[in-house]
JSON list of C-alpha atoms and ligand atoms in Angstrom, two decimals:
[
{"chain": "Q", "resi": 349, "resn": "GLY", "atom": "CA", "xyz": [-0.08, 0.29, -0.14]},
{"chain": "Q", "resi": 350, "resn": "ARG", "atom": "CA", "xyz": [3.00, 2.30, 1.00]},
{"chain": "Q", "resi": 351, "resn": "GLY", "atom": "CA", "xyz": [0.25, 4.88, 1.81]},
{"chain": "Q", "resi": 352, "resn": "LEU", "atom": "CA", "xyz": [-0.19, 6.44, -0.92]},
{"chain": "Q", "resi": 353, "resn": "VAL", "atom": "CA", "xyz": [-3.92, 8.21, -1.23]},
{"chain": "Q", "resi": 354, "resn": "ILE", "atom": "CA", "xyz": [-5.54, 7.62, -5.13]},
{"chain": "Q", "resi": 355, "resn": "ALA", "atom": "CA", "xyz": [-8.26, 9.78, -5.69]},
{"chain": "Q", "resi": 356, "resn": "ILE", "atom": "CA", "xyz": [-10.66, 9.11, -8.64]},
{"chain": "Q", "resi": 357, "resn": "ASP", "atom": "CA", "xyz": [-13.72, 10.49, -10.46]},
{"chain": "Q", "resi": 358, "resn": "GLY", "atom": "CA", "xyz": [-15.40, 10.28, -13.40]},
{"chain": "Q", "resi": 359, "resn": "PRO", "atom": "CA", "xyz": [-18.98, 9.94, -14.79]},
{"chain": "Q", "resi": 360, "resn": "SER", "atom": "CA", "xyz": [-21.32, 6.67, -15.14]},
{"chain": "Q", "resi": 361, "resn": "GLY", "atom": "CA", "xyz": [-19.86, 4.10, -17.88]},
{"chain": "Q", "resi": 362, "resn": "SER", "atom": "CA", "xyz": [-16.26, 5.81, -17.44]},
{"chain": "Q", "resi": 363, "resn": "GLY", "atom": "CA", "xyz": [-15.45, 2.42, -15.72]},
{"chain": "Q", "resi": 364, "resn": "LYS", "atom": "CA", "xyz": [-13.90, 4.07, -12.85]},
{"chain": "Q", "resi": 365, "resn": "SER", "atom": "CA", "xyz": [-14.97, 1.44, -10.39]},
{"chain": "Q", "resi": 366, "resn": "THR", "atom": "CA", "xyz": [-13.70, -1.98, -12.10]},
{"chain": "Q", "resi": 367, "resn": "VAL", "atom": "CA", "xyz": [-10.37, 0.28, -12.46]},
{"chain": "Q", "resi": 368, "resn": "ALA", "atom": "CA", "xyz": [-10.34, 1.81, -9.04]},
{"chain": "Q", "resi": 369, "resn": "ARG", "atom": "CA", "xyz": [-10.98, -1.69, -7.52]},
{"chain": "Q", "resi": 370, "resn": "THR", "atom": "CA", "xyz": [-8.10, -3.14, -9.30]},
{"chain": "Q", "resi": 371, "resn": "VAL", "atom": "CA", "xyz": [-5.90, -0.36, -8.35]},
{"chain": "Q", "resi": 372, "resn": "ALA", "atom": "CA", "xyz": [-6.22, -0.57, -5.42]},
{"chain": "Q", "resi": 373, "resn": "ALA", "atom": "CA", "xyz": [-6.16, -4.54, -5.22]},
{"chain": "Q", "resi": 374, "resn": "ASP", "atom": "CA", "xyz": [-2.73, -4.44, -7.26]},
{"chain": "Q", "resi": 375, "resn": "ILE", "atom": "CA", "xyz": [-1.02, -2.40, -4.74]},
{"chain": "Q", "resi": 376, "resn": "SER", "atom": "CA", "xyz": [-2.44, -4.19, -1.88]},
{"chain": "Q", "resi": 377, "resn": "ALA", "atom": "CA", "xyz": [-4.17, -0.24, -0.45]},
{"chain": "Q", "resi": 378, "resn": "SER", "atom": "CA", "xyz": [-7.88, -0.11, 0.71]},
{"chain": "Q", "resi": 379, "resn": "TYR", "atom": "CA", "xyz": [-9.96, 0.85, -1.41]},
{"chain": "Q", "resi": 380, "resn": "LEU", "atom": "CA", "xyz": [-13.27, 3.65, -0.82]},
{"chain": "Q", "resi": 381, "resn": "ASP", "atom": "CA", "xyz": [-16.17, 3.80, -3.07]},
{"chain": "Q", "resi": 382, "resn": "THR", "atom": "CA", "xyz": [-18.50, 6.54, -1.77]},
{"chain": "Q", "resi": 383, "resn": "GLY", "atom": "CA", "xyz": [-21.50, 6.76, -4.43]},
{"chain": "Q", "resi": 384, "resn": "ALA", "atom": "CA", "xyz": [-22.51, 3.40, -1.95]},
{"chain": "Q", "resi": 385, "resn": "MET", "atom": "CA", "xyz": [-21.58, 6.36, 1.34]},
{"chain": "Q", "resi": 386, "resn": "TYR", "atom": "CA", "xyz": [-24.76, 7.98, -0.46]},
{"chain": "Q", "resi": 387, "resn": "ARG", "atom": "CA", "xyz": [-26.80, 5.11, -1.76]},
{"chain": "Q", "resi": 388, "resn": "ALA", "atom": "CA", "xyz": [-26.67, 3.73, 1.75]},
{"chain": "Q", "resi": 389, "resn": "LEU", "atom": "CA", "xyz": [-28.03, 6.98, 3.45]},
{"chain": "Q", "resi": 390, "resn": "THR", "atom": "CA", "xyz": [-30.42, 7.03, 0.92]},
{"chain": "Q", "resi": 391, "resn": "TRP", "atom": "CA", "xyz": [-32.10, 3.36, 1.59]},
{"chain": "Q", "resi": 392, "resn": "SER", "atom": "CA", "xyz": [-31.58, 4.59, 5.25]},
{"chain": "Q", "resi": 393, "resn": "LEU", "atom": "CA", "xyz": [-34.07, 7.38, 4.52]},
{"chain": "Q", "resi": 394, "resn": "LEU", "atom": "CA", "xyz": [-36.35, 5.55, 1.93]},
{"chain": "Q", "resi": 395, "resn": "HIS", "atom": "CA", "xyz": [-36.45, 2.65, 4.70]},
{"chain": "Q", "resi": 396, "resn": "ARG", "atom": "CA", "xyz": [-37.70, 5.74, 7.40]},
{"chain": "Q", "resi": 397, "resn": "ARG", "atom": "CA", "xyz": [-40.47, 6.95, 4.45]},
{"chain": "Q", "resi": 398, "resn": "ILE", "atom": "CA", "xyz": [-37.85, 9.88, 5.61]},
{"chain": "Q", "resi": 399, "resn": "ASP", "atom": "CA", "xyz": [-38.85, 12.27, 2.00]},
{"chain": "Q", "resi": 400, "resn": "VAL", "atom": "CA", "xyz": [-36.16, 12.64, 0.36]},
{"chain": "Q", "resi": 401, "resn": "THR", "atom": "CA", "xyz": [-36.77, 16.58, -0.30]},
{"chain": "Q", "resi": 402, "resn": "ASP", "atom": "CA", "xyz": [-37.59, 17.37, 3.55]},
{"chain": "Q", "resi": 403, "resn": "HIS", "atom": "CA", "xyz": [-33.84, 18.78, 3.52]},
{"chain": "Q", "resi": 404, "resn": "ALA", "atom": "CA", "xyz": [-33.66, 19.45, 7.26]},
{"chain": "Q", "resi": 405, "resn": "ARG", "atom": "CA", "xyz": [-34.87, 16.38, 8.41]},
{"chain": "Q", "resi": 406, "resn": "VAL", "atom": "CA", "xyz": [-32.88, 14.40, 5.85]},
{"chain": "Q", "resi": 407, "resn": "ALA", "atom": "CA", "xyz": [-29.47, 16.54, 7.34]},
{"chain": "Q", "resi": 408, "resn": "SER", "atom": "CA", "xyz": [-30.19, 15.57, 10.90]},
{"chain": "Q", "resi": 409, "resn": "HIS", "atom": "CA", "xyz": [-31.04, 11.51, 9.31]},
{"chain": "Q", "resi": 410, "resn": "ALA", "atom": "CA", "xyz": [-27.57, 11.94, 7.86]},
{"chain": "Q", "resi": 411, "resn": "ARG", "atom": "CA", "xyz": [-26.00, 13.59, 10.94]},
{"chain": "Q", "resi": 412, "resn": "GLU", "atom": "CA", "xyz": [-27.39, 10.33, 13.48]},
{"chain": "Q", "resi": 413, "resn": "CYS", "atom": "CA", "xyz": [-27.44, 7.46, 10.78]},
{"chain": "Q", "resi": 414, "resn": "ALA", "atom": "CA", "xyz": [-24.80, 4.84, 11.36]},
{"chain": "Q", "resi": 415, "resn": "LEU", "atom": "CA", "xyz": [-23.07, 4.05, 8.44]},
{"chain": "Q", "resi": 416, "resn": "ASP", "atom": "CA", "xyz": [-20.99, 1.11, 8.56]},
{"chain": "Q", "resi": 417, "resn": "ILE", "atom": "CA", "xyz": [-18.26, 0.93, 5.28]},
{"chain": "Q", "resi": 418, "resn": "ASP", "atom": "CA", "xyz": [-16.34, -2.00, 3.76]},
{"chain": "Q", "resi": 419, "resn": "THR", "atom": "CA", "xyz": [-13.00, -0.68, 2.29]},
{"chain": "Q", "resi": 420, "resn": "ALA", "atom": "CA", "xyz": [-11.99, -4.32, 1.13]},
{"chain": "Q", "resi": 421, "resn": "PRO", "atom": "CA", "xyz": [-11.36, -3.84, -3.02]},
{"chain": "Q", "resi": 422, "resn": "TYR", "atom": "CA", "xyz": [-13.48, -6.85, -3.69]},
{"chain": "Q", "resi": 423, "resn": "ALA", "atom": "CA", "xyz": [-17.15, -7.63, -2.83]},
{"chain": "Q", "resi": 424, "resn": "PRO", "atom": "CA", "xyz": [-17.11, -4.85, 0.54]},
{"chain": "Q", "resi": 425, "resn": "ARG", "atom": "CA", "xyz": [-20.20, -5.18, 2.36]},
{"chain": "Q", "resi": 426, "resn": "PHE", "atom": "CA", "xyz": [-22.16, -1.72, 3.55]},
{"chain": "Q", "resi": 427, "resn": "ALA", "atom": "CA", "xyz": [-24.54, -2.49, 6.25]},
{"chain": "Q", "resi": 428, "resn": "VAL", "atom": "CA", "xyz": [-26.55, 0.66, 8.41]},
{"chain": "Q", "resi": 429, "resn": "GLY", "atom": "CA", "xyz": [-27.27, 0.30, 11.79]},
{"chain": "Q", "resi": 430, "resn": "GLY", "atom": "CA", "xyz": [-26.23, -2.56, 11.89]},
{"chain": "Q", "resi": 431, "resn": "VAL", "atom": "CA", "xyz": [-28.60, -4.14, 8.68]},
{"chain": "Q", "resi": 432, "resn": "ASP", "atom": "CA", "xyz": [-26.48, -5.77, 5.42]},
{"chain": "Q", "resi": 433, "resn": "VAL", "atom": "CA", "xyz": [-27.36, -3.69, 2.46]},
{"chain": "Q", "resi": 434, "resn": "THR", "atom": "CA", "xyz": [-25.45, -3.78, 0.27]},
{"chain": "Q", "resi": 435, "resn": "GLN", "atom": "CA", "xyz": [-27.74, -5.66, -2.03]},
{"chain": "Q", "resi": 436, "resn": "GLN", "atom": "CA", "xyz": [-30.80, -3.38, -1.38]},
{"chain": "Q", "resi": 437, "resn": "ILE", "atom": "CA", "xyz": [-28.07, 0.26, -1.99]},
{"chain": "Q", "resi": 438, "resn": "ARG", "atom": "CA", "xyz": [-27.81, -1.14, -5.77]},
{"chain": "Q", "resi": 439, "resn": "GLY", "atom": "CA", "xyz": [-31.67, -1.14, -6.24]},
{"chain": "Q", "resi": 440, "resn": "VAL", "atom": "CA", "xyz": [-33.90, 1.30, -8.88]},
{"chain": "Q", "resi": 441, "resn": "ASP", "atom": "CA", "xyz": [-35.47, 2.88, -5.90]},
{"chain": "Q", "resi": 442, "resn": "VAL", "atom": "CA", "xyz": [-32.01, 3.51, -4.48]},
{"chain": "Q", "resi": 443, "resn": "THR", "atom": "CA", "xyz": [-30.89, 4.66, -7.64]},
{"chain": "Q", "resi": 444, "resn": "SER", "atom": "CA", "xyz": [-33.90, 7.02, -8.59]},
{"chain": "Q", "resi": 445, "resn": "ALA", "atom": "CA", "xyz": [-33.27, 9.03, -5.38]},
{"chain": "Q", "resi": 446, "resn": "VAL", "atom": "CA", "xyz": [-30.26, 9.00, -4.59]},
{"chain": "Q", "resi": 447, "resn": "SER", "atom": "CA", "xyz": [-28.92, 12.15, -6.89]},
{"chain": "Q", "resi": 448, "resn": "GLU", "atom": "CA", "xyz": [-31.44, 14.08, -5.12]},
{"chain": "Q", "resi": 449, "resn": "VAL", "atom": "CA", "xyz": [-29.78, 13.22, -1.79]},
{"chain": "Q", "resi": 450, "resn": "ALA", "atom": "CA", "xyz": [-26.55, 13.91, -2.49]},
{"chain": "Q", "resi": 451, "resn": "ALA", "atom": "CA", "xyz": [-27.18, 17.42, -3.77]},
{"chain": "Q", "resi": 452, "resn": "ASN", "atom": "CA", "xyz": [-28.26, 18.27, -0.11]},
{"chain": "Q", "resi": 453, "resn": "PRO", "atom": "CA", "xyz": [-25.61, 20.67, 1.02]},
{"chain": "Q", "resi": 454, "resn": "GLU", "atom": "CA", "xyz": [-25.36, 19.14, 5.04]},
{"chain": "Q", "resi": 455, "resn": "VAL", "atom": "CA", "xyz": [-24.98, 15.73, 3.58]},
{"chain": "Q", "resi": 456, "resn": "ARG", "atom": "CA", "xyz": [-22.14, 16.55, 1.47]},
{"chain": "Q", "resi": 457, "resn": "SER", "atom": "CA", "xyz": [-20.55, 17.78, 4.06]},
{"chain": "Q", "resi": 458, "resn": "VAL", "atom": "CA", "xyz": [-21.55, 15.42, 6.68]},
{"chain": "Q", "resi": 459, "resn": "LEU", "atom": "CA", "xyz": [-20.41, 12.42, 4.47]},
{"chain": "Q", "resi": 460, "resn": "ILE", "atom": "CA", "xyz": [-17.39, 14.26, 3.12]},
{"chain": "Q", "resi": 461, "resn": "ALA", "atom": "CA", "xyz": [-16.25, 14.82, 6.93]},
{"chain": "Q", "resi": 462, "resn": "SER", "atom": "CA", "xyz": [-16.75, 10.32, 7.59]},
{"chain": "Q", "resi": 463, "resn": "GLN", "atom": "CA", "xyz": [-15.15, 10.44, 3.96]},
{"chain": "Q", "resi": 464, "resn": "ARG", "atom": "CA", "xyz": [-11.77, 12.41, 5.16]},
{"chain": "Q", "resi": 465, "resn": "HIS", "atom": "CA", "xyz": [-11.14, 9.93, 8.22]},
{"chain": "Q", "resi": 466, "resn": "LEU", "atom": "CA", "xyz": [-11.40, 7.03, 6.16]},
{"chain": "Q", "resi": 467, "resn": "ILE", "atom": "CA", "xyz": [-9.01, 8.43, 4.02]},
{"chain": "Q", "resi": 468, "resn": "ALA", "atom": "CA", "xyz": [-6.50, 9.97, 6.60]},
{"chain": "Q", "resi": 469, "resn": "GLN", "atom": "CA", "xyz": [-6.72, 6.56, 8.49]},
{"chain": "Q", "resi": 470, "resn": "ALA", "atom": "CA", "xyz": [-5.22, 4.47, 5.62]},
{"chain": "Q", "resi": 471, "resn": "ARG", "atom": "CA", "xyz": [-2.57, 6.66, 5.16]},
{"chain": "Q", "resi": 472, "resn": "GLU", "atom": "CA", "xyz": [-1.60, 6.90, 8.73]},
{"chain": "Q", "resi": 473, "resn": "SER", "atom": "CA", "xyz": [-1.87, 3.10, 9.30]},
{"chain": "Q", "resi": 474, "resn": "GLY", "atom": "CA", "xyz": [0.51, 3.12, 5.88]},
{"chain": "Q", "resi": 475, "resn": "LYS", "atom": "CA", "xyz": [-2.27, 0.80, 3.71]},
{"chain": "Q", "resi": 476, "resn": "GLY", "atom": "CA", "xyz": [-3.29, 3.93, 1.52]},
{"chain": "Q", "resi": 477, "resn": "MET", "atom": "CA", "xyz": [-6.72, 4.22, -0.41]},
{"chain": "Q", "resi": 478, "resn": "VAL", "atom": "CA", "xyz": [-8.31, 4.40, -3.83]},
{"chain": "Q", "resi": 479, "resn": "ALA", "atom": "CA", "xyz": [-10.99, 6.62, -3.49]},
{"chain": "Q", "resi": 480, "resn": "GLU", "atom": "CA", "xyz": [-12.90, 7.23, -5.66]},
{"chain": "Q", "resi": 481, "resn": "GLY", "atom": "CA", "xyz": [-16.38, 9.35, -6.69]},
{"chain": "Q", "resi": 482, "resn": "ARG", "atom": "CA", "xyz": [-17.29, 12.14, -8.38]},
{"chain": "Q", "resi": 483, "resn": "ASP", "atom": "CA", "xyz": [-15.55, 15.28, -5.42]},
{"chain": "Q", "resi": 484, "resn": "ILE", "atom": "CA", "xyz": [-12.59, 12.78, -4.82]},
{"chain": "Q", "resi": 485, "resn": "THR", "atom": "CA", "xyz": [-10.33, 15.28, -6.49]},
{"chain": "Q", "resi": 486, "resn": "THR", "atom": "CA", "xyz": [-11.27, 18.34, -6.46]},
{"chain": "Q", "resi": 487, "resn": "VAL", "atom": "CA", "xyz": [-13.15, 18.79, -3.07]},
{"chain": "Q", "resi": 488, "resn": "VAL", "atom": "CA", "xyz": [-12.84, 15.23, -0.55]},
{"chain": "Q", "resi": 489, "resn": "ALA", "atom": "CA", "xyz": [-9.14, 14.41, -0.97]},
{"chain": "Q", "resi": 490, "resn": "PRO", "atom": "CA", "xyz": [-7.41, 17.49, -2.92]},
{"chain": "Q", "resi": 491, "resn": "ASP", "atom": "CA", "xyz": [-4.63, 16.91, -1.43]},
{"chain": "Q", "resi": 492, "resn": "ALA", "atom": "CA", "xyz": [-4.00, 13.12, -3.07]},
{"chain": "Q", "resi": 493, "resn": "ASP", "atom": "CA", "xyz": [-0.77, 12.65, -4.28]},
{"chain": "Q", "resi": 494, "resn": "VAL", "atom": "CA", "xyz": [-2.31, 11.15, -7.75]},
{"chain": "Q", "resi": 495, "resn": "ARG", "atom": "CA", "xyz": [-4.99, 12.52, -9.23]},
{"chain": "Q", "resi": 496, "resn": "ILE", "atom": "CA", "xyz": [-7.36, 11.37, -11.88]},
{"chain": "Q", "resi": 497, "resn": "LEU", "atom": "CA", "xyz": [-10.06, 11.88, -13.83]},
{"chain": "Q", "resi": 498, "resn": "ILE", "atom": "CA", "xyz": [-11.80, 8.85, -15.90]},
{"chain": "Q", "resi": 499, "resn": "THR", "atom": "CA", "xyz": [-14.10, 9.85, -18.81]},
{"chain": "Q", "resi": 500, "resn": "ALA", "atom": "CA", "xyz": [-14.84, 7.75, -22.63]},
{"chain": "Q", "resi": 501, "resn": "SER", "atom": "CA", "xyz": [-16.93, 9.76, -25.52]},
{"chain": "Q", "resi": 502, "resn": "ALA", "atom": "CA", "xyz": [-20.86, 10.48, -25.03]},
{"chain": "Q", "resi": 503, "resn": "GLU", "atom": "CA", "xyz": [-21.11, 7.83, -27.05]},
{"chain": "Q", "resi": 504, "resn": "GLU", "atom": "CA", "xyz": [-18.56, 5.11, -25.38]},
{"chain": "Q", "resi": 505, "resn": "ARG", "atom": "CA", "xyz": [-20.02, 5.75, -22.06]},
{"chain": "Q", "resi": 506, "resn": "GLU", "atom": "CA", "xyz": [-23.32, 5.26, -23.54]},
{"chain": "Q", "resi": 507, "resn": "ARG", "atom": "CA", "xyz": [-22.57, 2.25, -25.69]},
{"chain": "Q", "resi": 508, "resn": "ARG", "atom": "CA", "xyz": [-20.93, 0.63, -21.42]},
{"chain": "Q", "resi": 509, "resn": "ARG", "atom": "CA", "xyz": [-24.60, 2.18, -19.15]},
{"chain": "Q", "resi": 510, "resn": "ARG", "atom": "CA", "xyz": [-26.07, -0.19, -22.15]},
{"chain": "Q", "resi": 511, "resn": "ALA", "atom": "CA", "xyz": [-24.12, -3.53, -21.77]},
{"chain": "Q", "resi": 512, "resn": "GLU", "atom": "CA", "xyz": [-24.01, -3.22, -17.82]},
{"chain": "Q", "resi": 513, "resn": "ALA", "atom": "CA", "xyz": [-27.57, -1.77, -17.05]},
{"chain": "Q", "resi": 514, "resn": "GLY", "atom": "CA", "xyz": [-29.76, -2.46, -20.02]},
{"chain": "Q", "resi": 515, "resn": "GLU", "atom": "CA", "xyz": [-31.42, 0.04, -22.65]},
{"chain": "Q", "resi": 516, "resn": "ALA", "atom": "CA", "xyz": [-33.42, 1.29, -19.80]},
{"chain": "Q", "resi": 517, "resn": "SER", "atom": "CA", "xyz": [-31.27, 1.93, -17.43]},
{"chain": "Q", "resi": 518, "resn": "ALA", "atom": "CA", "xyz": [-28.99, 3.59, -19.47]},
{"chain": "Q", "resi": 519, "resn": "ALA", "atom": "CA", "xyz": [-31.08, 6.39, -20.05]},
{"chain": "Q", "resi": 520, "resn": "SER", "atom": "CA", "xyz": [-31.60, 6.61, -16.25]},
{"chain": "Q", "resi": 521, "resn": "MET", "atom": "CA", "xyz": [-27.88, 6.98, -15.55]},
{"chain": "Q", "resi": 522, "resn": "ALA", "atom": "CA", "xyz": [-27.55, 9.59, -18.35]},
{"chain": "Q", "resi": 523, "resn": "ARG", "atom": "CA", "xyz": [-30.57, 11.53, -16.24]},
{"chain": "Q", "resi": 524, "resn": "ARG", "atom": "CA", "xyz": [-28.92, 11.04, -12.55]},
{"chain": "Q", "resi": 525, "resn": "ASP", "atom": "CA", "xyz": [-25.05, 12.23, -14.58]},
{"chain": "Q", "resi": 526, "resn": "ALA", "atom": "CA", "xyz": [-26.68, 15.11, -15.78]},
{"chain": "Q", "resi": 527, "resn": "ARG", "atom": "CA", "xyz": [-28.17, 16.30, -12.43]},
{"chain": "Q", "resi": 528, "resn": "ASP", "atom": "CA", "xyz": [-24.85, 14.97, -10.13]},
{"chain": "Q", "resi": 529, "resn": "SER", "atom": "CA", "xyz": [-22.72, 17.14, -12.67]},
{"chain": "Q", "resi": 530, "resn": "GLN", "atom": "CA", "xyz": [-24.65, 20.27, -11.66]},
{"chain": "Q", "resi": 531, "resn": "VAL", "atom": "CA", "xyz": [-23.14, 20.15, -8.01]},
{"chain": "Q", "resi": 532, "resn": "ASN", "atom": "CA", "xyz": [-19.79, 18.92, -9.00]},
{"chain": "Q", "resi": 533, "resn": "ASP", "atom": "CA", "xyz": [-17.99, 18.91, -11.83]},
{"chain": "Q", "resi": 534, "resn": "PHE", "atom": "CA", "xyz": [-16.22, 15.55, -13.22]},
{"chain": "Q", "resi": 535, "resn": "ILE", "atom": "CA", "xyz": [-16.29, 16.33, -17.06]},
{"chain": "Q", "resi": 536, "resn": "THR", "atom": "CA", "xyz": [-13.69, 18.31, -16.81]},
{"chain": "Q", "resi": 537, "resn": "PRO", "atom": "CA", "xyz": [-10.05, 18.00, -15.17]},
{"chain": "Q", "resi": 538, "resn": "SER", "atom": "CA", "xyz": [-9.01, 20.79, -12.22]},
{"chain": "Q", "resi": 539, "resn": "GLU", "atom": "CA", "xyz": [-5.82, 21.94, -12.42]},
{"chain": "Q", "resi": 540, "resn": "GLY", "atom": "CA", "xyz": [-2.89, 19.33, -11.65]},
{"chain": "Q", "resi": 541, "resn": "VAL", "atom": "CA", "xyz": [-5.85, 15.61, -12.87]},
{"chain": "Q", "resi": 542, "resn": "THR", "atom": "CA", "xyz": [-4.64, 13.34, -15.16]},
{"chain": "Q", "resi": 543, "resn": "LEU", "atom": "CA", "xyz": [-7.70, 12.74, -17.45]},
{"chain": "Q", "resi": 544, "resn": "ILE", "atom": "CA", "xyz": [-7.41, 9.70, -18.78]},
{"chain": "Q", "resi": 545, "resn": "ASP", "atom": "CA", "xyz": [-9.98, 9.29, -21.71]},
{"chain": "Q", "resi": 546, "resn": "THR", "atom": "CA", "xyz": [-10.96, 5.57, -21.66]},
{"chain": "Q", "resi": 547, "resn": "THR", "atom": "CA", "xyz": [-12.81, 5.70, -24.66]},
{"chain": "Q", "resi": 548, "resn": "GLN", "atom": "CA", "xyz": [-10.15, 3.53, -26.94]},
{"chain": "Q", "resi": 549, "resn": "MET", "atom": "CA", "xyz": [-8.79, 2.12, -24.22]},
{"chain": "Q", "resi": 550, "resn": "THR", "atom": "CA", "xyz": [-9.28, -2.20, -22.58]},
{"chain": "Q", "resi": 551, "resn": "LEU", "atom": "CA", "xyz": [-9.63, -2.31, -18.44]},
{"chain": "Q", "resi": 552, "resn": "PRO", "atom": "CA", "xyz": [-6.26, -3.85, -18.13]},
{"chain": "Q", "resi": 553, "resn": "GLU", "atom": "CA", "xyz": [-4.44, -0.95, -20.48]},
{"chain": "Q", "resi": 554, "resn": "VAL", "atom": "CA", "xyz": [-6.34, 1.31, -18.11]},
{"chain": "Q", "resi": 555, "resn": "VAL", "atom": "CA", "xyz": [-5.13, -0.12, -15.24]},
{"chain": "Q", "resi": 556, "resn": "ASN", "atom": "CA", "xyz": [-1.36, 0.28, -16.01]},
{"chain": "Q", "resi": 557, "resn": "ALA", "atom": "CA", "xyz": [-2.16, 4.12, -16.80]},
{"chain": "Q", "resi": 558, "resn": "VAL", "atom": "CA", "xyz": [-2.75, 4.67, -13.54]},
{"chain": "Q", "resi": 559, "resn": "LEU", "atom": "CA", "xyz": [0.15, 2.26, -12.28]},
{"chain": "Q", "resi": 560, "resn": "ALA", "atom": "CA", "xyz": [2.76, 3.84, -14.25]},
{"chain": "Q", "resi": 561, "resn": "LEU", "atom": "CA", "xyz": [0.97, 7.43, -12.48]},
{"chain": "Q", "resi": 562, "resn": "ILE", "atom": "CA", "xyz": [1.44, 6.11, -9.13]},
{"chain": "Q", "resi": 563, "resn": "ASP", "atom": "CA", "xyz": [4.62, 4.52, -9.99]},
{"chain": "Q", "resi": 564, "resn": "GLU", "atom": "CA", "xyz": [5.93, 8.14, -11.01]},
{"chain": "Q", "resi": 565, "resn": "ARG", "atom": "CA", "xyz": [5.18, 9.90, -7.94]},
{"chain": "Q", "resi": 566, "resn": "VAL", "atom": "CA", "xyz": [7.33, 6.41, -6.04]},
{"chain": "R", "resi": 629, "resn": "LIG", "atom": "O1", "xyz": [-21.14, 5.81, -7.89]},
{"chain": "R", "resi": 629, "resn": "LIG", "atom": "P1", "xyz": [-21.93, 5.23, -8.05]},
{"chain": "R", "resi": 629, "resn": "LIG", "atom": "O2", "xyz": [-23.53, 5.54, -9.42]},
{"chain": "R", "resi": 629, "resn": "LIG", "atom": "O3", "xyz": [-22.41, 4.45, -7.27]},
{"chain": "R", "resi": 629, "resn": "LIG", "atom": "O4", "xyz": [-23.02, 6.75, -6.73]},
{"chain": "R", "resi": 629, "resn": "LIG", "atom": "C1", "xyz": [-24.28, 7.12, -6.41]},
{"chain": "R", "resi": 629, "resn": "LIG", "atom": "C2", "xyz": [-24.72, 8.47, -6.20]},
{"chain": "R", "resi": 629, "resn": "LIG", "atom": "O5", "xyz": [-24.02, 8.85, -5.20]},
{"chain": "R", "resi": 629, "resn": "LIG", "atom": "C3", "xyz": [-24.36, 9.27, -7.80]},
{"chain": "R", "resi": 629, "resn": "LIG", "atom": "O6", "xyz": [-25.53, 9.32, -8.05]},
{"chain": "R", "resi": 629, "resn": "LIG", "atom": "C4", "xyz": [-24.04, 10.58, -7.02]},
{"chain": "R", "resi": 629, "resn": "LIG", "atom": "O7", "xyz": [-25.80, 11.91, -6.75]},
{"chain": "R", "resi": 629, "resn": "LIG", "atom": "C5", "xyz": [-23.76, 10.33, -5.85]},
{"chain": "R", "resi": 629, "resn": "LIG", "atom": "N1", "xyz": [-22.11, 10.67, -5.52]},
{"chain": "R", "resi": 629, "resn": "LIG", "atom": "C6", "xyz": [-21.84, 12.00, -5.16]},
{"chain": "R", "resi": 629, "resn": "LIG", "atom": "N2", "xyz": [-20.32, 12.13, -5.02]},
{"chain": "R", "resi": 629, "resn": "LIG", "atom": "C7", "xyz": [-19.99, 10.78, -5.17]},
{"chain": "R", "resi": 629, "resn": "LIG", "atom": "C8", "xyz": [-20.17, 9.80, -5.38]},
{"chain": "R", "resi": 629, "resn": "LIG", "atom": "C9", "xyz": [-21.80, 9.55, -5.40]},
{"chain": "R", "resi": 629, "resn": "LIG", "atom": "O8", "xyz": [-23.02, 12.62, -5.04]},
{"chain": "R", "resi": 629, "resn": "LIG", "atom": "N3", "xyz": [-18.94, 11.15, -4.70]}
]
């Protein structure tokens, strides 16, 4: 792990999750799926029948909700208040409500604080971490050792979304990206962030490109 922190952002269909997990496993670092944190909180709100547009109630639940976030690169488990929700957080109910929850600034500040804490722990333990999301390179860990924005052309992302999730889900993923990009810009790399356009690349090529950037840092 070498205690390094690797920040990876990108839209859906970019392949960033697969790349982040593979790189984390390769360098024996922890892996942080920040999207899963927004999803687990959203599951908890829906489970308690809290209106996700009620920003004050949502924020107060975010502060008291006990999210249990696994940082293993393969098959990480997620729990809320001791209940395993690993499967449930990928369901359509959570997926269609998560952007609304993630647009709440108080929710973001609670989850960002917890993400920074997990990253700091991984750094201090010497294991290091690959953290993935929409705002990791810019907001959560702008001081990361390596910062990468993974993208692909709109057509290629659409093709990958369709292959991954089917026709109907591909359209809703595109809408979610449009909505999420009003909160954070994860299409244009900010200063010091390396853009990897994966349109013409295979997964092993992208992983090697990321590993090469990490090696430059050591
Ligand atoms: O990456 P994933 O699709 O699982 O993320 C689920 C949702 O969580 C996104 O659509 C976005 O609304 C939110 N999210 C976020 N910031 C992050 C990661 C995810 O707002 N860093």
